[in-house]
Amino acid sequence: MPNMSLKKVPIPEQDPQIRNRNFAEVAFGYTPEMAMEEATRCLQCKHKPCVAGCPVRVRIPEFIEKVAAGDFEQAYHIITSTNFLPAVCGRVCPQETQCEQVCVRAIKGESVAIGRLERFVADWYMENRKPRLEKAPAKNKKVAIVGSGPAGLTCASDLAQLGYDVTIFEAFHVPGGVLMYGIPEFRLPKVIVQEEIDNLRKLGVKIETNMVIGKILTLDELHDMGFEAIFIGTGAGLPSFMKIPGENLNGVYSSNEFLTRINLMKAYKFPEWDTPIKVGKRVAVVGGGNVAMDAARSAKRLGAEEVYIVYRRSEAELPARLEEVHHAQEEGIIFKLLTNPVEILGNEQGWVTGLACVEMELGEPDSSGRRRPIEKKDSRFELPMDTVIIAIGQSPNPLIKMTTPGLETQKWGGIVVDESTMATSKSGVYAGGDAVTGAATVILAMGAGKTAAEAIDTYLTSGVNPVSPEDEACVLGSQKEEY
Ligand code: FAD
Ligand code: SF4
């Protein structure tokens, strides 16, 4: 008989007033007893809507059944048969708009806590078992992966297991993409990502860091070096700005720079680590997505007294995950909604002193489906600020496009691919993740890496290049704004 409680088993968390001063993980995770209790809420539905709601089709009821029975090891193998990064996805996937949104238990009460259970199983396995590394016999064919975010890591893992000789080329000095440089430690501890990367190395994948493809080597040069197929998973790391006066003042950061300094260069450990970061008493973060929440919560942890989210629409349109908004509110982040900055104010020395804004109201929905913000007449006001962080969206860096003749991209920079194979307009070159879709999610990037690995295997086995966008135009994604 299933447990018919309408609520998920709560997950223990750090107290908001303590955690907003440290970078340790917010949620502690389920104990085995909690996980088994939550797992008994699953109805084992025959039509499995939750599986259809998962972009990589994790066999959700099957793994949950094993958790309920206390067989965590088997649960892990079920999850990892389709998901290469369960400890990451269990923490950062937007389950509330995917598997959990369509869970039958959500019709009346809360859904089964699928994400928390996935995280529990992955953490349990990391603590108690060694990963099983299974590899097909070597195929003596070289594949290059450009970029080591979730798209590149997944593609590399699948190809290495099929026996390919895989090398990842990563521009930064540390692999992992946004999982390492963007998402803060308090949401995704870096040891978890590091463990997955170590496992990849044990599979024989080589990782060349400090390799900016398009600058140090071009795609054509990689091809000449014997790489018979190339996957581009370079993400969307080029920050957008508002193009308002004052954006070049000292004390203005792009969210990218701000979070990279904190996460990758451990600025919160300065001077023990040698990257400093200056955060004043009053900080404004412009934007309403996950990136904005991460920047605001990080600024609070670095000692800022008042941290504002400045967003031009209302709470209902905030693009960030509900959980992140809730955590930010608990930690004392102040939400200035229906507010649009028009100028960043500064002093004679060139430092930020404030943010001039106007009030907004919502009109009819625009092309994004969200209600269009409209400026209220004569509503300008000023907020004193020491630091302004711009988190309004990112797009793909044009470097690879600029150095790769024949690689077709959209106007805003997204690489054009055939959706069923992720083949680009250039023979033997595939692409996926944010580089194709614009800023999206970890799980979608992983799904693209998987699709590309399958297609690369078919290409290198059969020698036939799959349908390319030249034959059948397919344009994925669009430029997204977090604002
Ligand atoms: P990335 O993770 O961006 O990795 C691309 C890699 O390619 C980087 O390491 C980069 O250095 C490297 N690279 C770029 N150019 C070159 C080059 N020329 N040569 C070599 N290497 C290159 N998604 C969620 O699902 N949940 C969340 O909670 C969430 N929070 C987020 C918070 C932040 C702060 C950010 C920035 C994003 C967040 N996302 C979240 C989005 C998610 O992280 C991305 O959609 C995902 O990481 C995209 O994966 P990717 O592999 O395509 O690219
Ligand atoms: Fe279990 Fe919910 Fe999936 Fe049904 S929809 S099988 S209750 S997780």
mmCIF file of N, CA and C in Angstrom, residues 238-342:
data_model
loop_
_atom_site.group_PDB
_atom_site.id
_atom_site.type_symbol
_atom_site.label_atom_id
_atom_site.label_comp_id
_atom_site.label_asym_id
_atom_site.label_seq_id
_atom_site.Cartn_x
_atom_site.Cartn_y
_atom_site.Cartn_z
ATOM 1 N N LEU A 238 29.023 34.186 -23.474
ATOM 2 C CA LEU A 238 29.248 35.608 -23.796
ATOM 3 C C LEU A 238 28.144 36.444 -23.146
ATOM 4 N N PRO A 239 28.493 37.239 -22.120
ATOM 5 C CA PRO A 239 27.431 37.939 -21.387
ATOM 6 C C PRO A 239 26.789 39.069 -22.186
ATOM 7 N N SER A 240 25.500 39.267 -21.974
ATOM 8 C CA SER A 240 24.798 40.399 -22.584
ATOM 9 C C SER A 240 24.821 41.564 -21.595
ATOM 10 N N PHE A 241 24.826 42.767 -22.137
ATOM 11 C CA PHE A 241 24.744 43.961 -21.287
ATOM 12 C C PHE A 241 23.502 44.760 -21.642
ATOM 13 N N MET A 242 23.182 45.760 -20.815
ATOM 14 C CA MET A 242 21.933 46.488 -21.023
ATOM 15 C C MET A 242 22.077 47.664 -21.979
ATOM 16 N N LYS A 243 23.325 48.048 -22.235
ATOM 17 C CA LYS A 243 23.617 49.215 -23.088
ATOM 18 C C LYS A 243 22.985 50.477 -22.500
ATOM 19 N N ILE A 244 23.204 50.660 -21.193
ATOM 20 C CA ILE A 244 22.746 51.890 -20.537
ATOM 21 C C ILE A 244 23.982 52.650 -20.048
ATOM 22 N N PRO A 245 23.874 53.964 -19.824
ATOM 23 C CA PRO A 245 25.041 54.721 -19.356
ATOM 24 C C PRO A 245 25.556 54.158 -18.019
ATOM 25 N N GLY A 246 26.868 54.132 -17.867
ATOM 26 C CA GLY A 246 27.475 53.744 -16.592
ATOM 27 C C GLY A 246 27.902 52.285 -16.513
ATOM 28 N N GLU A 247 27.689 51.495 -17.588
ATOM 29 C CA GLU A 247 28.026 50.066 -17.486
ATOM 30 C C GLU A 247 29.534 49.816 -17.421
ATOM 31 N N ASN A 248 30.331 50.846 -17.775
ATOM 32 C CA ASN A 248 31.792 50.649 -17.711
ATOM 33 C C ASN A 248 32.395 51.176 -16.407
ATOM 34 N N LEU A 249 31.565 51.520 -15.428
ATOM 35 C CA LEU A 249 32.097 52.014 -14.143
ATOM 36 C C LEU A 249 32.763 50.879 -13.360
ATOM 37 N N ASN A 250 33.689 51.256 -12.458
ATOM 38 C CA ASN A 250 34.255 50.261 -11.537
ATOM 39 C C ASN A 250 33.153 49.820 -10.581
ATOM 40 N N GLY A 251 33.074 48.515 -10.343
ATOM 41 C CA GLY A 251 32.021 48.018 -9.452
ATOM 42 C C GLY A 251 30.855 47.448 -10.228
ATOM 43 N N VAL A 252 30.967 47.446 -11.584
ATOM 44 C CA VAL A 252 29.953 46.764 -12.409
ATOM 45 C C VAL A 252 30.578 45.457 -12.902
ATOM 46 N N TYR A 253 29.885 44.354 -12.665
ATOM 47 C CA TYR A 253 30.370 43.053 -13.139
ATOM 48 C C TYR A 253 29.336 42.443 -14.075
ATOM 49 N N SER A 254 29.790 41.614 -15.025
ATOM 50 C CA SER A 254 28.850 40.683 -15.659
ATOM 51 C C SER A 254 28.718 39.538 -14.657
ATOM 52 N N SER A 255 27.557 38.874 -14.646
ATOM 53 C CA SER A 255 27.373 37.757 -13.713
ATOM 54 C C SER A 255 28.433 36.692 -13.965
ATOM 55 N N ASN A 256 28.819 36.569 -15.244
ATOM 56 C CA ASN A 256 29.811 35.569 -15.621
ATOM 57 C C ASN A 256 31.137 35.790 -14.906
ATOM 58 N N GLU A 257 31.629 37.039 -14.969
ATOM 59 C CA GLU A 257 32.906 37.344 -14.332
ATOM 60 C C GLU A 257 32.774 37.169 -12.818
ATOM 61 N N PHE A 258 31.669 37.686 -12.278
ATOM 62 C CA PHE A 258 31.467 37.638 -10.829
ATOM 63 C C PHE A 258 31.474 36.187 -10.330
ATOM 64 N N LEU A 259 30.682 35.335 -11.005
ATOM 65 C CA LEU A 259 30.575 33.943 -10.531
ATOM 66 C C LEU A 259 31.838 33.144 -10.829
ATOM 67 N N THR A 260 32.504 33.446 -11.950
ATOM 68 C CA THR A 260 33.741 32.715 -12.270
ATOM 69 C C THR A 260 34.812 33.016 -11.229
ATOM 70 N N ARG A 261 34.909 34.299 -10.850
ATOM 71 C CA ARG A 261 35.902 34.654 -9.814
ATOM 72 C C ARG A 261 35.612 33.892 -8.526
ATOM 73 N N ILE A 262 34.337 33.768 -8.193
ATOM 74 C CA ILE A 262 33.990 33.131 -6.916
ATOM 75 C C ILE A 262 34.153 31.614 -7.000
ATOM 76 N N ASN A 263 33.609 31.009 -8.057
ATOM 77 C CA ASN A 263 33.563 29.545 -8.106
ATOM 78 C C ASN A 263 34.865 28.911 -8.550
ATOM 79 N N LEU A 264 35.400 29.428 -9.671
ATOM 80 C CA LEU A 264 36.580 28.784 -10.238
ATOM 81 C C LEU A 264 37.852 29.265 -9.550
ATOM 82 N N MET A 265 37.874 30.573 -9.248
ATOM 83 C CA MET A 265 39.090 31.139 -8.649
ATOM 84 C C MET A 265 38.955 31.271 -7.133
ATOM 85 N N LYS A 266 37.850 30.789 -6.566
ATOM 86 C CA LYS A 266 37.650 30.763 -5.107
ATOM 87 C C LYS A 266 37.917 32.128 -4.458
ATOM 88 N N ALA A 267 37.337 33.184 -5.052
ATOM 89 C CA ALA A 267 37.577 34.542 -4.534
ATOM 90 C C ALA A 267 37.120 34.666 -3.078
ATOM 91 N N TYR A 268 36.167 33.808 -2.660
ATOM 92 C CA TYR A 268 35.701 33.909 -1.271
ATOM 93 C C TYR A 268 36.756 33.401 -0.290
ATOM 94 N N LYS A 269 37.832 32.814 -0.831
ATOM 95 C CA LYS A 269 38.927 32.363 0.046
ATOM 96 C C LYS A 269 40.122 33.314 -0.022
ATOM 97 N N PHE A 270 39.946 34.493 -0.676
ATOM 98 C CA PHE A 270 41.050 35.454 -0.768
ATOM 99 C C PHE A 270 41.442 35.903 0.648
ATOM 100 N N PRO A 271 42.703 36.063 1.069
ATOM 101 C CA PRO A 271 43.910 35.939 0.253
ATOM 102 C C PRO A 271 44.515 34.534 0.200
ATOM 103 N N GLU A 272 43.877 33.548 0.851
ATOM 104 C CA GLU A 272 44.403 32.170 0.786
ATOM 105 C C GLU A 272 44.519 31.749 -0.688
ATOM 106 N N TRP A 273 43.500 32.104 -1.510
ATOM 107 C CA TRP A 273 43.569 31.972 -2.969
ATOM 108 C C TRP A 273 43.786 33.382 -3.499
ATOM 109 N N ASP A 274 44.429 33.505 -4.683
ATOM 110 C CA ASP A 274 44.903 34.851 -5.011
ATOM 111 C C ASP A 274 43.986 35.683 -5.911
ATOM 112 N N THR A 275 42.709 35.303 -6.052
ATOM 113 C CA THR A 275 41.797 36.152 -6.837
ATOM 114 C C THR A 275 40.900 36.952 -5.898
ATOM 115 N N PRO A 276 41.048 38.282 -5.900
ATOM 116 C CA PRO A 276 40.174 39.079 -5.027
ATOM 117 C C PRO A 276 38.844 39.385 -5.712
ATOM 118 N N ILE A 277 37.878 39.825 -4.922
ATOM 119 C CA ILE A 277 36.628 40.333 -5.493
ATOM 120 C C ILE A 277 36.117 41.419 -4.559
ATOM 121 N N LYS A 278 35.644 42.528 -5.152
ATOM 122 C CA LYS A 278 35.166 43.610 -4.286
ATOM 123 C C LYS A 278 33.645 43.643 -4.336
ATOM 124 N N VAL A 279 33.047 43.495 -3.168
ATOM 125 C CA VAL A 279 31.591 43.598 -3.071
ATOM 126 C C VAL A 279 31.282 44.626 -2.001
ATOM 127 N N GLY A 280 30.500 45.645 -2.360
ATOM 128 C CA GLY A 280 30.192 46.694 -1.391
ATOM 129 C C GLY A 280 29.063 46.290 -0.453
ATOM 130 N N LYS A 281 28.568 47.300 0.306
ATOM 131 C CA LYS A 281 27.504 46.999 1.281
ATOM 132 C C LYS A 281 26.170 46.783 0.587
ATOM 133 N N ARG A 282 25.954 47.556 -0.521
ATOM 134 C CA ARG A 282 24.665 47.453 -1.228
ATOM 135 C C ARG A 282 24.927 46.976 -2.656
ATOM 136 N N VAL A 283 24.282 45.863 -3.005
ATOM 137 C CA VAL A 283 24.537 45.232 -4.303
ATOM 138 C C VAL A 283 23.219 45.083 -5.057
ATOM 139 N N ALA A 284 23.205 45.470 -6.332
ATOM 140 C CA ALA A 284 22.031 45.230 -7.181
ATOM 141 C C ALA A 284 22.393 44.185 -8.218
ATOM 142 N N VAL A 285 21.548 43.164 -8.355
ATOM 143 C CA VAL A 285 21.725 42.179 -9.422
ATOM 144 C C VAL A 285 20.569 42.380 -10.386
ATOM 145 N N VAL A 286 20.898 42.681 -11.630
ATOM 146 C CA VAL A 286 19.850 42.949 -12.619
ATOM 147 C C VAL A 286 19.559 41.654 -13.378
ATOM 148 N N GLY A 287 18.314 41.166 -13.292
ATOM 149 C CA GLY A 287 17.934 39.919 -13.954
ATOM 150 C C GLY A 287 17.099 39.070 -13.015
ATOM 151 N N GLY A 288 16.435 38.041 -13.565
ATOM 152 C CA GLY A 288 15.543 37.234 -12.723
ATOM 153 C C GLY A 288 15.688 35.743 -12.926
ATOM 154 N N GLY A 289 16.784 35.309 -13.587
ATOM 155 C CA GLY A 289 16.972 33.877 -13.832
ATOM 156 C C GLY A 289 17.813 33.208 -12.747
ATOM 157 N N ASN A 290 18.161 31.929 -12.976
ATOM 158 C CA ASN A 290 19.000 31.190 -12.022
ATOM 159 C C ASN A 290 20.338 31.892 -11.810
ATOM 160 N N VAL A 291 20.853 32.491 -12.900
ATOM 161 C CA VAL A 291 22.156 33.133 -12.818
ATOM 162 C C VAL A 291 22.072 34.332 -11.864
ATOM 163 N N ALA A 292 20.979 35.100 -11.985
ATOM 164 C CA ALA A 292 20.796 36.265 -11.113
ATOM 165 C C ALA A 292 20.681 35.820 -9.653
ATOM 166 N N MET A 293 19.909 34.732 -9.410
ATOM 167 C CA MET A 293 19.755 34.252 -8.018
ATOM 168 C C MET A 293 21.118 33.813 -7.466
ATOM 169 N N ASP A 294 21.899 33.119 -8.306
ATOM 170 C CA ASP A 294 23.216 32.644 -7.851
ATOM 171 C C ASP A 294 24.125 33.822 -7.518
ATOM 172 N N ALA A 295 24.073 34.865 -8.362
ATOM 173 C CA ALA A 295 24.940 36.029 -8.128
ATOM 174 C C ALA A 295 24.506 36.744 -6.843
ATOM 175 N N ALA A 296 23.196 36.907 -6.664
ATOM 176 C CA ALA A 296 22.693 37.629 -5.486
ATOM 177 C C ALA A 296 23.032 36.868 -4.200
ATOM 178 N N ARG A 297 22.812 35.555 -4.218
ATOM 179 C CA ARG A 297 23.066 34.761 -3.007
ATOM 180 C C ARG A 297 24.573 34.705 -2.718
ATOM 181 N N SER A 298 25.396 34.740 -3.776
ATOM 182 C CA SER A 298 26.855 34.743 -3.566
ATOM 183 C C SER A 298 27.289 36.074 -2.969
ATOM 184 N N ALA A 299 26.701 37.186 -3.479
ATOM 185 C CA ALA A 299 27.072 38.518 -2.964
ATOM 186 C C ALA A 299 26.742 38.608 -1.478
ATOM 187 N N LYS A 300 25.606 38.056 -1.084
ATOM 188 C CA LYS A 300 25.212 38.071 0.338
ATOM 189 C C LYS A 300 26.245 37.301 1.170
ATOM 190 N N ARG A 301 26.658 36.159 0.643
ATOM 191 C CA ARG A 301 27.633 35.335 1.369
ATOM 192 C C ARG A 301 28.998 36.026 1.469
ATOM 193 N N LEU A 302 29.277 36.925 0.517
ATOM 194 C CA LEU A 302 30.563 37.633 0.563
ATOM 195 C C LEU A 302 30.514 38.827 1.504
ATOM 196 N N GLY A 303 29.375 39.037 2.176
ATOM 197 C CA GLY A 303 29.329 40.067 3.213
ATOM 198 C C GLY A 303 28.476 41.279 2.891
ATOM 199 N N ALA A 304 27.849 41.339 1.705
ATOM 200 C CA ALA A 304 27.005 42.500 1.389
ATOM 201 C C ALA A 304 25.851 42.567 2.389
ATOM 202 N N GLU A 305 25.503 43.804 2.800
ATOM 203 C CA GLU A 305 24.431 43.933 3.798
ATOM 204 C C GLU A 305 23.056 43.875 3.142
ATOM 205 N N GLU A 306 22.921 44.576 2.006
ATOM 206 C CA GLU A 306 21.631 44.571 1.299
ATOM 207 C C GLU A 306 21.868 44.136 -0.136
ATOM 208 N N VAL A 307 21.178 43.090 -0.551
ATOM 209 C CA VAL A 307 21.322 42.622 -1.935
ATOM 210 C C VAL A 307 19.946 42.646 -2.595
ATOM 211 N N TYR A 308 19.871 43.308 -3.750
ATOM 212 C CA TYR A 308 18.606 43.475 -4.461
ATOM 213 C C TYR A 308 18.609 42.676 -5.757
ATOM 214 N N ILE A 309 17.490 42.012 -6.045
ATOM 215 C CA ILE A 309 17.237 41.505 -7.396
ATOM 216 C C ILE A 309 16.384 42.571 -8.067
ATOM 217 N N VAL A 310 16.870 43.119 -9.173
ATOM 218 C CA VAL A 310 16.112 44.160 -9.891
ATOM 219 C C VAL A 310 15.597 43.519 -11.176
ATOM 220 N N TYR A 311 14.273 43.411 -11.289
ATOM 221 C CA TYR A 311 13.669 42.644 -12.399
ATOM 222 C C TYR A 311 12.495 43.425 -12.953
ATOM 223 N N ARG A 312 12.415 43.465 -14.261
ATOM 224 C CA ARG A 312 11.434 44.389 -14.862
ATOM 225 C C ARG A 312 10.026 43.816 -14.961
ATOM 226 N N ARG A 313 9.856 42.492 -14.737
ATOM 227 C CA ARG A 313 8.515 41.932 -14.742
ATOM 228 C C ARG A 313 8.112 41.622 -13.296
ATOM 229 N N SER A 314 7.045 40.814 -13.108
ATOM 230 C CA SER A 314 6.585 40.521 -11.742
ATOM 231 C C SER A 314 7.107 39.144 -11.294
ATOM 232 N N GLU A 315 6.777 38.764 -10.070
ATOM 233 C CA GLU A 315 7.289 37.492 -9.521
ATOM 234 C C GLU A 315 6.859 36.308 -10.384
ATOM 235 N N ALA A 316 5.642 36.376 -10.940
ATOM 236 C CA ALA A 316 5.125 35.251 -11.727
ATOM 237 C C ALA A 316 5.991 34.981 -12.957
ATOM 238 N N GLU A 317 6.666 35.996 -13.474
ATOM 239 C CA GLU A 317 7.458 35.804 -14.714
ATOM 240 C C GLU A 317 8.923 35.497 -14.416
ATOM 241 N N LEU A 318 9.342 35.478 -13.154
ATOM 242 C CA LEU A 318 10.765 35.210 -12.862
ATOM 243 C C LEU A 318 11.185 33.902 -13.528
ATOM 244 N N PRO A 319 12.223 33.902 -14.373
ATOM 245 C CA PRO A 319 12.596 32.656 -15.037
ATOM 246 C C PRO A 319 13.359 31.670 -14.138
ATOM 247 N N ALA A 320 13.796 32.100 -12.961
ATOM 248 C CA ALA A 320 14.588 31.200 -12.097
ATOM 249 C C ALA A 320 13.712 30.060 -11.567
ATOM 250 N N ARG A 321 14.374 28.981 -11.169
ATOM 251 C CA ARG A 321 13.652 27.864 -10.531
ATOM 252 C C ARG A 321 12.992 28.377 -9.263
ATOM 253 N N LEU A 322 11.776 27.876 -9.017
ATOM 254 C CA LEU A 322 11.027 28.287 -7.829
ATOM 255 C C LEU A 322 11.839 28.097 -6.552
ATOM 256 N N GLU A 323 12.519 26.937 -6.495
ATOM 257 C CA GLU A 323 13.309 26.615 -5.293
ATOM 258 C C GLU A 323 14.395 27.671 -5.051
ATOM 259 N N GLU A 324 14.994 28.152 -6.165
ATOM 260 C CA GLU A 324 16.069 29.141 -6.021
ATOM 261 C C GLU A 324 15.517 30.477 -5.538
ATOM 262 N N VAL A 325 14.328 30.842 -6.053
ATOM 263 C CA VAL A 325 13.697 32.098 -5.637
ATOM 264 C C VAL A 325 13.356 31.997 -4.143
ATOM 265 N N HIS A 326 12.799 30.866 -3.765
ATOM 266 C CA HIS A 326 12.410 30.642 -2.378
ATOM 267 C C HIS A 326 13.638 30.709 -1.453
ATOM 268 N N HIS A 327 14.721 30.048 -1.869
ATOM 269 C CA HIS A 327 15.943 30.065 -1.053
ATOM 270 C C HIS A 327 16.503 31.483 -0.949
ATOM 271 N N ALA A 328 16.457 32.227 -2.068
ATOM 272 C CA ALA A 328 16.982 33.605 -2.057
ATOM 273 C C ALA A 328 16.147 34.458 -1.094
ATOM 274 N N GLN A 329 14.829 34.308 -1.144
ATOM 275 C CA GLN A 329 13.963 35.091 -0.242
ATOM 276 C C GLN A 329 14.265 34.752 1.216
ATOM 277 N N GLU A 330 14.415 33.450 1.492
ATOM 278 C CA GLU A 330 14.723 33.021 2.874
ATOM 279 C C GLU A 330 16.033 33.631 3.373
ATOM 280 N N GLU A 331 16.974 33.787 2.431
ATOM 281 C CA GLU A 331 18.315 34.276 2.823
ATOM 282 C C GLU A 331 18.374 35.794 2.914
ATOM 283 N N GLY A 332 17.257 36.465 2.665
ATOM 284 C CA GLY A 332 17.201 37.910 2.868
ATOM 285 C C GLY A 332 17.466 38.741 1.627
ATOM 286 N N ILE A 333 17.426 38.128 0.436
ATOM 287 C CA ILE A 333 17.587 38.908 -0.808
ATOM 288 C C ILE A 333 16.298 39.732 -1.000
ATOM 289 N N ILE A 334 16.477 40.998 -1.361
ATOM 290 C CA ILE A 334 15.320 41.898 -1.509
ATOM 291 C C ILE A 334 14.922 41.935 -2.990
ATOM 292 N N PHE A 335 13.654 41.685 -3.292
ATOM 293 C CA PHE A 335 13.187 41.651 -4.684
ATOM 294 C C PHE A 335 12.564 42.997 -5.054
ATOM 295 N N LYS A 336 13.203 43.689 -5.991
ATOM 296 C CA LYS A 336 12.668 44.947 -6.524
ATOM 297 C C LYS A 336 12.062 44.592 -7.868
ATOM 298 N N LEU A 337 10.758 44.263 -7.870
ATOM 299 C CA LEU A 337 10.119 43.780 -9.092
ATOM 300 C C LEU A 337 9.492 44.941 -9.852
ATOM 301 N N LEU A 338 9.116 44.692 -11.114
ATOM 302 C CA LEU A 338 8.536 45.741 -11.976
ATOM 303 C C LEU A 338 9.405 46.999 -11.933
ATOM 304 N N THR A 339 10.708 46.769 -12.010
ATOM 305 C CA THR A 339 11.695 47.853 -11.908
ATOM 306 C C THR A 339 12.751 47.672 -12.997
ATOM 307 N N ASN A 340 13.015 48.715 -13.754
ATOM 308 C CA ASN A 340 13.980 48.606 -14.845
ATOM 309 C C ASN A 340 15.083 49.655 -14.704
ATOM 310 N N PRO A 341 16.362 49.228 -14.651
ATOM 311 C CA PRO A 341 17.445 50.212 -14.562
ATOM 312 C C PRO A 341 17.577 50.994 -15.867
ATOM 313 N N VAL A 342 17.855 52.291 -15.753
ATOM 314 C CA VAL A 342 18.057 53.096 -16.961
ATOM 315 C C VAL A 342 19.454 53.736 -16.970
#
